[in-house]
CSV table of C-alpha atoms in Angstrom, one decimal:
chain,number,residue,atom,x,y,z
A,224,MET,CA,13.5,-4.4,17.2
A,225,ASN,CA,12.9,-7.5,15.0
A,226,THR,CA,15.6,-7.6,12.4
A,227,TYR,CA,16.1,-11.1,10.9
A,228,ILE,CA,18.7,-12.0,8.3
A,229,PRO,CA,18.3,-15.4,6.8
A,230,GLU,CA,21.3,-17.8,7.3
A,231,GLY,CA,23.8,-17.5,4.5
A,232,TYR,CA,22.0,-14.6,2.9
A,233,ARG,CA,24.0,-12.6,0.3
A,234,SER,CA,22.7,-9.8,-1.9
A,235,LEU,CA,22.3,-10.9,-5.5
A,236,LEU,CA,23.3,-7.4,-6.7
A,237,SER,CA,26.1,-5.0,-5.6
A,238,VAL,CA,25.1,-1.8,-4.0
A,239,TYR,CA,25.5,0.2,-7.2
A,240,ASP,CA,23.8,-2.4,-9.3
A,241,THR,CA,21.0,-2.4,-6.8
A,242,GLN,CA,20.6,1.4,-7.2
A,243,LYS,CA,20.4,1.0,-11.0
A,244,ALA,CA,18.0,-1.9,-10.8
A,245,ILE,CA,15.7,0.0,-8.5
A,246,GLY,CA,15.5,2.9,-11.0
A,247,LEU,CA,14.8,0.5,-13.9
A,248,LEU,CA,12.3,-1.5,-11.9
A,249,LYS,CA,10.3,1.6,-11.0
A,250,ARG,CA,10.1,2.8,-14.6
A,251,LEU,CA,9.1,-0.5,-15.9
A,252,PHE,CA,6.4,-1.0,-13.3
A,253,GLU,CA,5.0,2.5,-13.6
A,254,ASP,CA,4.6,2.1,-17.3
A,255,GLN,CA,2.9,-1.3,-17.0
A,256,LEU,CA,0.6,-0.2,-14.2
A,257,ALA,CA,-0.4,2.9,-16.1
A,258,ALA,CA,-1.2,0.9,-19.2
A,259,ASN,CA,-3.1,-1.8,-17.4
A,260,LEU,CA,-5.3,0.7,-15.4
A,261,ASN,CA,-5.4,3.7,-17.8
A,262,LEU,CA,-3.6,6.0,-15.4
A,263,PHE,CA,-1.8,9.3,-16.0
A,264,ARG,CA,1.0,10.6,-13.9
A,265,VAL,CA,0.5,13.8,-11.9
A,266,SER,CA,2.4,15.7,-9.2
A,267,ALA,CA,1.4,15.3,-5.6
A,268,PRO,CA,1.9,17.3,-2.4
A,269,LEU,CA,4.4,16.4,0.3
A,270,PHE,CA,2.3,18.2,2.9
A,271,VAL,CA,-1.3,19.5,3.3
A,272,GLU,CA,-3.2,21.7,5.7
A,273,GLU,CA,-4.7,19.8,8.6
A,274,SER,CA,-7.9,21.8,8.4
A,275,THR,CA,-8.8,20.4,5.0
A,276,GLY,CA,-9.2,16.9,6.2
A,277,LEU,CA,-7.2,15.6,3.3
A,278,ASN,CA,-4.5,13.9,5.3
A,279,ASP,CA,-4.9,10.2,5.9
A,280,ASN,CA,-5.7,9.3,9.5
A,281,LEU,CA,-4.5,5.7,9.0
A,282,ASN,CA,-5.6,3.7,12.1
A,283,GLY,CA,-6.3,6.8,14.1
A,284,TYR,CA,-3.5,6.8,16.5
A,285,GLU,CA,-0.5,7.7,14.3
A,286,ARG,CA,0.7,11.3,14.7
A,287,PRO,CA,1.4,13.1,11.5
A,288,VAL,CA,4.6,15.2,11.3
A,289,ALA,CA,3.4,18.8,11.6
A,290,PHE,CA,5.1,22.2,11.1
A,291,ASP,CA,4.0,25.8,11.0
A,292,ILE,CA,4.4,28.1,7.9
A,293,PRO,CA,5.0,31.6,9.4
A,294,ASN,CA,4.5,33.4,6.1
A,295,ILE,CA,0.9,32.2,5.8
A,296,GLY,CA,0.2,31.8,9.5
A,297,ARG,CA,-1.1,28.2,9.2
A,298,GLU,CA,0.1,24.7,10.1
A,299,ALA,CA,0.8,21.9,7.6
A,300,GLN,CA,1.1,18.2,8.0
A,301,VAL,CA,3.4,15.8,6.1
A,302,VAL,CA,1.0,13.4,4.3
A,303,GLN,CA,0.5,10.0,5.7
A,304,SER,CA,-0.9,8.8,2.4
A,305,LEU,CA,-2.7,10.5,-0.5
A,306,ALA,CA,-5.9,8.5,-0.3
A,307,LYS,CA,-8.2,11.5,0.0
A,308,TRP,CA,-6.1,14.0,-1.9
A,309,LYS,CA,-6.2,11.8,-5.0
A,310,ARG,CA,-10.0,11.8,-5.1
A,311,MET,CA,-10.1,15.5,-4.8
A,312,ALA,CA,-7.6,15.8,-7.6
A,313,LEU,CA,-9.7,13.7,-9.9
A,314,HIS,CA,-12.6,16.1,-9.2
A,315,VAL,CA,-10.5,19.2,-9.8
A,316,TYR,CA,-8.9,17.8,-13.0
A,317,GLY,CA,-12.2,16.6,-14.4
A,318,PHE,CA,-11.2,13.0,-15.0
A,319,TYR,CA,-14.0,10.8,-16.6
A,320,PRO,CA,-15.0,7.2,-15.6
A,321,GLY,CA,-12.3,4.7,-16.6
A,322,LYS,CA,-9.5,7.2,-16.4
A,323,GLY,CA,-7.2,7.7,-13.4
A,324,LEU,CA,-4.0,9.1,-12.0
A,325,TYR,CA,-0.9,7.9,-10.2
A,326,THR,CA,1.9,9.6,-8.4
A,327,ASP,CA,4.8,9.1,-6.0
A,328,MET,CA,3.9,9.3,-2.3
A,329,ASN,CA,6.6,9.9,0.3
A,330,ALA,CA,5.6,9.9,4.0
A,331,ILE,CA,7.0,9.8,7.5
A,332,ARG,CA,5.4,7.3,9.8
A,333,ARG,CA,6.9,8.4,13.2
A,334,ASP,CA,4.6,6.0,15.1
A,335,GLU,CA,5.3,2.9,13.1
A,336,ASP,CA,4.6,0.1,15.5
A,337,VAL,CA,7.6,-2.1,14.6
A,338,LEU,CA,10.8,-1.3,12.7
A,339,ASP,CA,12.0,-4.5,11.1
A,340,ASN,CA,12.9,-6.1,7.8
A,341,LEU,CA,9.7,-4.8,6.2
A,342,HIS,CA,8.9,-1.6,8.1
A,343,SER,CA,10.6,1.8,8.2
A,344,VAL,CA,9.6,5.2,9.4
A,345,TYR,CA,10.0,6.3,5.7
A,346,VAL,CA,7.2,5.2,3.4
A,347,ASP,CA,7.5,5.4,-0.4
A,348,GLN,CA,4.7,4.1,-2.6
A,349,TRP,CA,2.8,4.6,-5.9
A,350,ASP,CA,-0.5,6.1,-5.0
A,351,TRP,CA,-3.2,5.7,-7.7
A,352,GLU,CA,-6.8,6.5,-8.1
A,353,LYS,CA,-9.3,6.0,-10.9
A,354,VAL,CA,-12.9,7.3,-11.6
A,355,ILE,CA,-15.5,4.6,-11.8
A,356,GLU,CA,-19.3,4.4,-12.2
A,357,GLN,CA,-21.9,3.2,-9.8
A,358,LYS,CA,-22.2,-0.1,-11.6
A,359,ASP,CA,-18.4,-0.7,-11.0
A,360,ARG,CA,-18.8,-0.7,-7.2
A,361,THR,CA,-18.7,-4.5,-7.0
A,362,ILE,CA,-16.4,-7.3,-5.9
A,363,ASP,CA,-16.0,-8.4,-9.4
A,364,TYR,CA,-14.6,-5.0,-10.5
A,365,LEU,CA,-12.3,-5.0,-7.5
A,366,LYS,CA,-11.0,-8.5,-8.4
A,367,THR,CA,-10.4,-7.5,-12.0
A,368,THR,CA,-8.4,-4.5,-10.9
A,369,VAL,CA,-6.3,-6.6,-8.5
A,370,MET,CA,-5.5,-9.0,-11.3
A,371,ASP,CA,-4.4,-6.1,-13.5
A,372,ILE,CA,-2.0,-5.0,-10.8
A,373,ALA,CA,-0.6,-8.5,-10.3
A,374,ALA,CA,-0.1,-8.8,-14.0
A,375,ALA,CA,2.0,-5.6,-13.9
A,376,VAL,CA,4.1,-7.0,-11.1
A,377,SER,CA,4.7,-10.3,-13.1
A,378,GLU,CA,5.6,-8.4,-16.3
A,379,THR,CA,8.1,-6.3,-14.4
A,380,GLU,CA,9.6,-9.3,-12.8
A,381,ARG,CA,9.9,-11.1,-16.1
A,382,THR,CA,11.9,-8.2,-17.6
A,383,MET,CA,14.1,-7.7,-14.6
A,384,ARG,CA,15.0,-11.4,-14.6
A,385,ALA,CA,16.0,-11.1,-18.3
A,386,ILE,CA,18.2,-8.0,-17.7
A,387,TYR,CA,19.7,-9.3,-14.5
A,388,PRO,CA,20.3,-13.1,-14.8
A,389,GLN,CA,21.4,-13.2,-11.2
A,390,LEU,CA,17.8,-12.8,-10.1
A,391,GLN,CA,16.8,-16.1,-11.8
A,392,VAL,CA,18.0,-18.1,-8.8
A,393,MET,CA,14.9,-16.9,-7.0
A,394,PRO,CA,11.6,-18.7,-7.6
A,395,GLN,CA,9.2,-16.7,-9.8
A,396,LEU,CA,6.2,-15.1,-8.2
A,397,GLU,CA,2.8,-16.8,-8.6
A,398,ARG,CA,0.9,-14.7,-11.2
A,399,GLN,CA,-2.5,-16.2,-10.4
A,400,VAL,CA,-4.3,-14.4,-7.5
A,401,THR,CA,-6.3,-16.4,-5.0
A,402,PHE,CA,-9.1,-14.3,-3.4
A,403,ILE,CA,-10.4,-14.9,0.1
A,404,THR,CA,-12.3,-12.7,2.6
A,405,ALA,CA,-11.0,-11.7,6.0
A,406,GLN,CA,-14.0,-13.4,7.5
A,407,GLU,CA,-13.2,-16.7,5.7
A,408,LEU,CA,-9.7,-16.5,7.1
A,409,GLU,CA,-11.1,-16.0,10.7
A,410,ASP,CA,-13.6,-18.9,10.2
A,411,ARG,CA,-10.7,-21.1,9.0
A,412,TRP,CA,-8.2,-20.2,11.8
A,413,PRO,CA,-10.2,-18.6,14.6
A,414,ASP,CA,-7.4,-19.1,17.1
A,415,LEU,CA,-4.7,-17.4,15.0
A,416,THR,CA,-4.0,-13.7,14.8
A,417,PRO,CA,-4.8,-11.9,11.5
A,418,LYS,CA,-1.1,-11.9,10.6
A,419,GLU,CA,-0.7,-15.6,11.4
A,420,ARG,CA,-3.8,-16.3,9.2
A,421,GLU,CA,-2.1,-14.4,6.4
A,422,HIS,CA,1.1,-16.4,6.8
A,423,ALA,CA,-0.8,-19.7,6.8
A,424,PHE,CA,-2.8,-18.9,3.7
A,425,LEU,CA,0.0,-17.3,1.7
A,426,LYS,CA,2.3,-20.2,2.4
A,427,GLU,CA,-0.2,-22.4,0.6
A,428,HIS,CA,-1.4,-20.1,-2.2
A,429,LYS,CA,1.6,-17.8,-2.7
A,430,THR,CA,-0.3,-14.8,-4.2
A,431,ALA,CA,-3.6,-13.7,-2.5
A,432,PHE,CA,-5.9,-10.8,-2.0
A,433,ILE,CA,-7.8,-10.5,1.3
A,434,ILE,CA,-11.2,-8.8,0.9
A,435,GLY,CA,-13.0,-6.8,3.6
A,436,ILE,CA,-10.6,-5.0,5.9
A,437,GLY,CA,-11.6,-2.3,8.4
A,438,GLY,CA,-14.9,-3.5,9.8
A,439,ALA,CA,-15.4,-5.8,12.7
A,440,LEU,CA,-15.5,-9.6,11.9
A,441,LYS,CA,-17.9,-12.0,13.6
A,442,SER,CA,-15.5,-12.2,16.6
A,443,GLY,CA,-15.9,-8.5,17.1
A,444,LYS,CA,-12.3,-7.9,16.1
A,445,LYS,CA,-10.9,-6.3,12.9
A,446,HIS,CA,-8.6,-8.1,10.5
A,447,ASP,CA,-6.7,-4.8,10.4
A,448,GLY,CA,-7.4,-1.1,10.8
A,449,ARG,CA,-8.6,1.2,8.0
A,450,SER,CA,-9.6,4.9,8.2
A,451,PRO,CA,-13.4,5.1,7.8
A,452,ASP,CA,-13.3,7.9,5.2
A,453,TYR,CA,-11.6,6.4,2.1
A,454,ASP,CA,-12.1,2.6,1.6
A,455,ASP,CA,-15.5,1.0,1.7
A,456,TRP,CA,-14.7,-1.7,4.2
A,457,THR,CA,-16.8,-4.3,2.2
A,458,LEU,CA,-15.1,-3.6,-1.1
A,459,ASN,CA,-11.4,-3.3,-0.2
A,460,GLY,CA,-8.4,-5.5,0.7
A,461,ASP,CA,-4.7,-6.2,0.7
A,462,LEU,CA,-2.6,-7.8,-2.1
A,463,LEU,CA,0.0,-10.2,-0.6
A,464,TYR,CA,2.8,-12.4,-1.9
A,465,TRP,CA,4.7,-15.2,-0.3
A,466,ASN,CA,8.3,-14.1,0.3
A,467,GLU,CA,10.4,-17.2,0.0
A,468,LEU,CA,13.6,-15.5,1.3
A,469,LEU,CA,12.0,-14.3,4.5
A,470,ASP,CA,9.5,-17.2,4.8
A,471,CYS,CA,6.5,-14.9,5.4
A,472,ALA,CA,3.4,-13.3,3.9
A,473,PHE,CA,4.5,-10.0,2.3
A,474,GLU,CA,2.0,-7.2,1.8
A,475,LEU,CA,2.6,-5.2,-1.4
A,476,SER,CA,-0.6,-3.2,-1.7
A,477,SER,CA,-3.6,-1.9,0.2
A,478,MET,CA,-6.5,-0.8,-2.1
A,479,GLY,CA,-10.2,-0.7,-2.5
A,480,ILE,CA,-13.3,0.9,-3.9
A,481,ARG,CA,-13.8,4.1,-2.1
A,482,VAL,CA,-16.7,5.1,0.1
A,483,ASP,CA,-19.8,6.6,-1.5
A,484,PRO,CA,-21.9,9.0,0.6
A,485,GLU,CA,-23.9,6.2,2.2
A,486,ALA,CA,-20.8,4.2,3.1
A,487,LEU,CA,-19.0,7.2,4.5
A,488,ASP,CA,-22.0,8.1,6.6
A,489,ARG,CA,-22.2,4.6,8.0
A,490,GLN,CA,-18.5,4.2,8.6
A,491,LEU,CA,-18.0,7.6,10.3
A,492,THR,CA,-20.7,6.7,12.8
A,493,ILE,CA,-19.2,3.2,13.4
A,494,ALA,CA,-15.7,4.6,13.9
A,495,GLY,CA,-17.0,7.4,16.2
A,496,CYS,CA,-15.6,10.0,13.8
A,497,ASP,CA,-18.7,12.1,13.3
A,498,ASP,CA,-16.7,15.3,13.9
A,499,ARG,CA,-15.1,14.9,10.5
A,500,ARG,CA,-18.4,15.6,8.8
A,501,GLU,CA,-17.6,19.3,9.1
A,502,ARG,CA,-14.4,19.2,7.1
A,503,THR,CA,-14.3,20.4,3.5
A,504,TYR,CA,-13.5,17.0,2.0
A,505,HIS,CA,-16.1,15.1,4.0
A,506,LYS,CA,-18.8,17.7,3.3
A,507,MET,CA,-18.2,17.4,-0.5
A,508,LEU,CA,-18.2,13.6,-0.3
A,509,LEU,CA,-21.4,13.4,1.7
A,510,ASN,CA,-23.1,15.9,-0.7
A,511,GLY,CA,-22.1,13.7,-3.7
A,512,GLU,CA,-19.8,16.3,-5.2
A,513,LEU,CA,-16.8,14.0,-5.6
A,514,PRO,CA,-16.5,11.2,-8.2
A,515,LEU,CA,-16.9,7.5,-7.3
A,516,THR,CA,-13.4,6.0,-7.4
A,517,ILE,CA,-11.2,3.0,-6.8
A,518,GLY,CA,-7.6,3.4,-5.6
A,519,GLY,CA,-4.7,2.3,-3.5
A,520,GLY,CA,-1.1,2.4,-2.7
A,521,ILE,CA,1.7,0.0,-3.9
A,522,GLY,CA,4.9,-0.1,-1.9
A,523,GLN,CA,7.9,1.0,-4.0
A,524,SER,CA,10.5,-0.3,-1.5
A,525,ARG,CA,8.4,-3.4,-1.0
A,526,LEU,CA,8.3,-4.2,-4.7
A,527,SER,CA,12.0,-3.6,-5.0
A,528,MET,CA,12.7,-6.0,-2.1
A,529,LEU,CA,10.5,-8.7,-3.6
A,530,LEU,CA,11.8,-8.5,-7.2
A,531,LEU,CA,15.5,-8.0,-6.3
A,532,GLY,CA,15.6,-10.6,-3.6
A,533,LYS,CA,16.5,-8.3,-0.7
A,534,ALA,CA,16.3,-9.4,3.0
A,535,HIS,CA,15.9,-5.9,4.5
A,536,ILE,CA,14.0,-2.8,3.4
A,537,GLY,CA,17.0,-0.7,4.3
A,538,GLU,CA,18.8,-2.3,1.3
A,539,VAL,CA,16.5,-0.5,-1.1
A,540,GLN,CA,15.7,2.8,0.7
A,541,ALA,CA,17.6,5.3,2.8
A,542,SER,CA,16.2,5.6,6.3
A,543,VAL,CA,17.2,5.9,10.0
A,544,TRP,CA,17.7,2.7,12.0
A,545,ASP,CA,18.4,1.8,15.6
A,546,THR,CA,21.9,0.6,16.7
A,547,GLU,CA,20.7,-3.0,17.1
A,548,THR,CA,19.5,-3.2,13.5
A,549,LEU,CA,22.7,-1.5,12.2
A,550,ASP,CA,24.8,-4.0,14.2
A,551,ILE,CA,22.9,-7.1,13.0
A,552,CYS,CA,23.1,-6.0,9.4
A,553,LYS,CA,26.7,-5.2,9.6
A,554,ALA,CA,27.6,-8.5,11.2
A,555,ALA,CA,25.6,-10.3,8.4
A,556,GLY,CA,27.3,-8.3,5.6
A,557,VAL,CA,24.0,-6.6,4.7
A,558,LYS,CA,24.6,-3.1,3.3
A,559,LEU,CA,21.9,-0.6,4.2
A,560,LEU,CA,21.6,2.5,2.0
């Protein structure tokens, strides 16, 4: 395990005040995000049928939590994200271009590579998706949407600091987003790992969006993995902030313009996932029956950590931890929920 507690760290809020602050923070951010992106709240599933192809395959190796439902004689999977479900929902609900939805997404990532200050087997995020037109499938539209999300973060931060003066000891987040491609990062630091490149860039620019994740770079390696059937790998990216407390790049959101039929056809072949073409969702998308969309996920616990000055994700969400993590946090006076 890789738990790290900064020297002299103390929570700025008590456990109960933290709970109240999380609730307020979520309400504030939801309202601001919905207003900025024209999103409407909907209910979402905790699990889906595997046969539909609606579950997110993430990087391809993560095993979804599955269980049988005897009454209907079929097997269901706990969602790993709602990337595909949201697009289907927009189709079913008949949303028009410029209008979108958002919802709470709760998942279990049993195969999370590392459990540390930022990673838990429990994932909670706002999943959002918005209908767009063909003319919107551009880098400029992607950038505008990213800036709207960053503005929602900054407005939420401003209000939280006014209500909880204790938070004002933390440096304010940089509102201006610096954009860079994953290829430009590799060109600049070819000898560093993708995570090391993010660290180096964010230390300098504080708030950044890295464009183009999922496809191979000139080196033949990916910046990071992406399932081939939701993001267009040339029109997506990650929104990151510099976390002063933990001295690291801090990913808050993964998002992008979604695949159209041509991009899906291309990426399924590149990823060696042609077998997915026979699933309901993929057939509809390849036939042009689903709307063009942009969407993503925004970490709820991540945003709570960032705006409340927390050192460990376990301070803002209830999960299960190994003995070593529990001992380290206890010794440092860090109270996990």
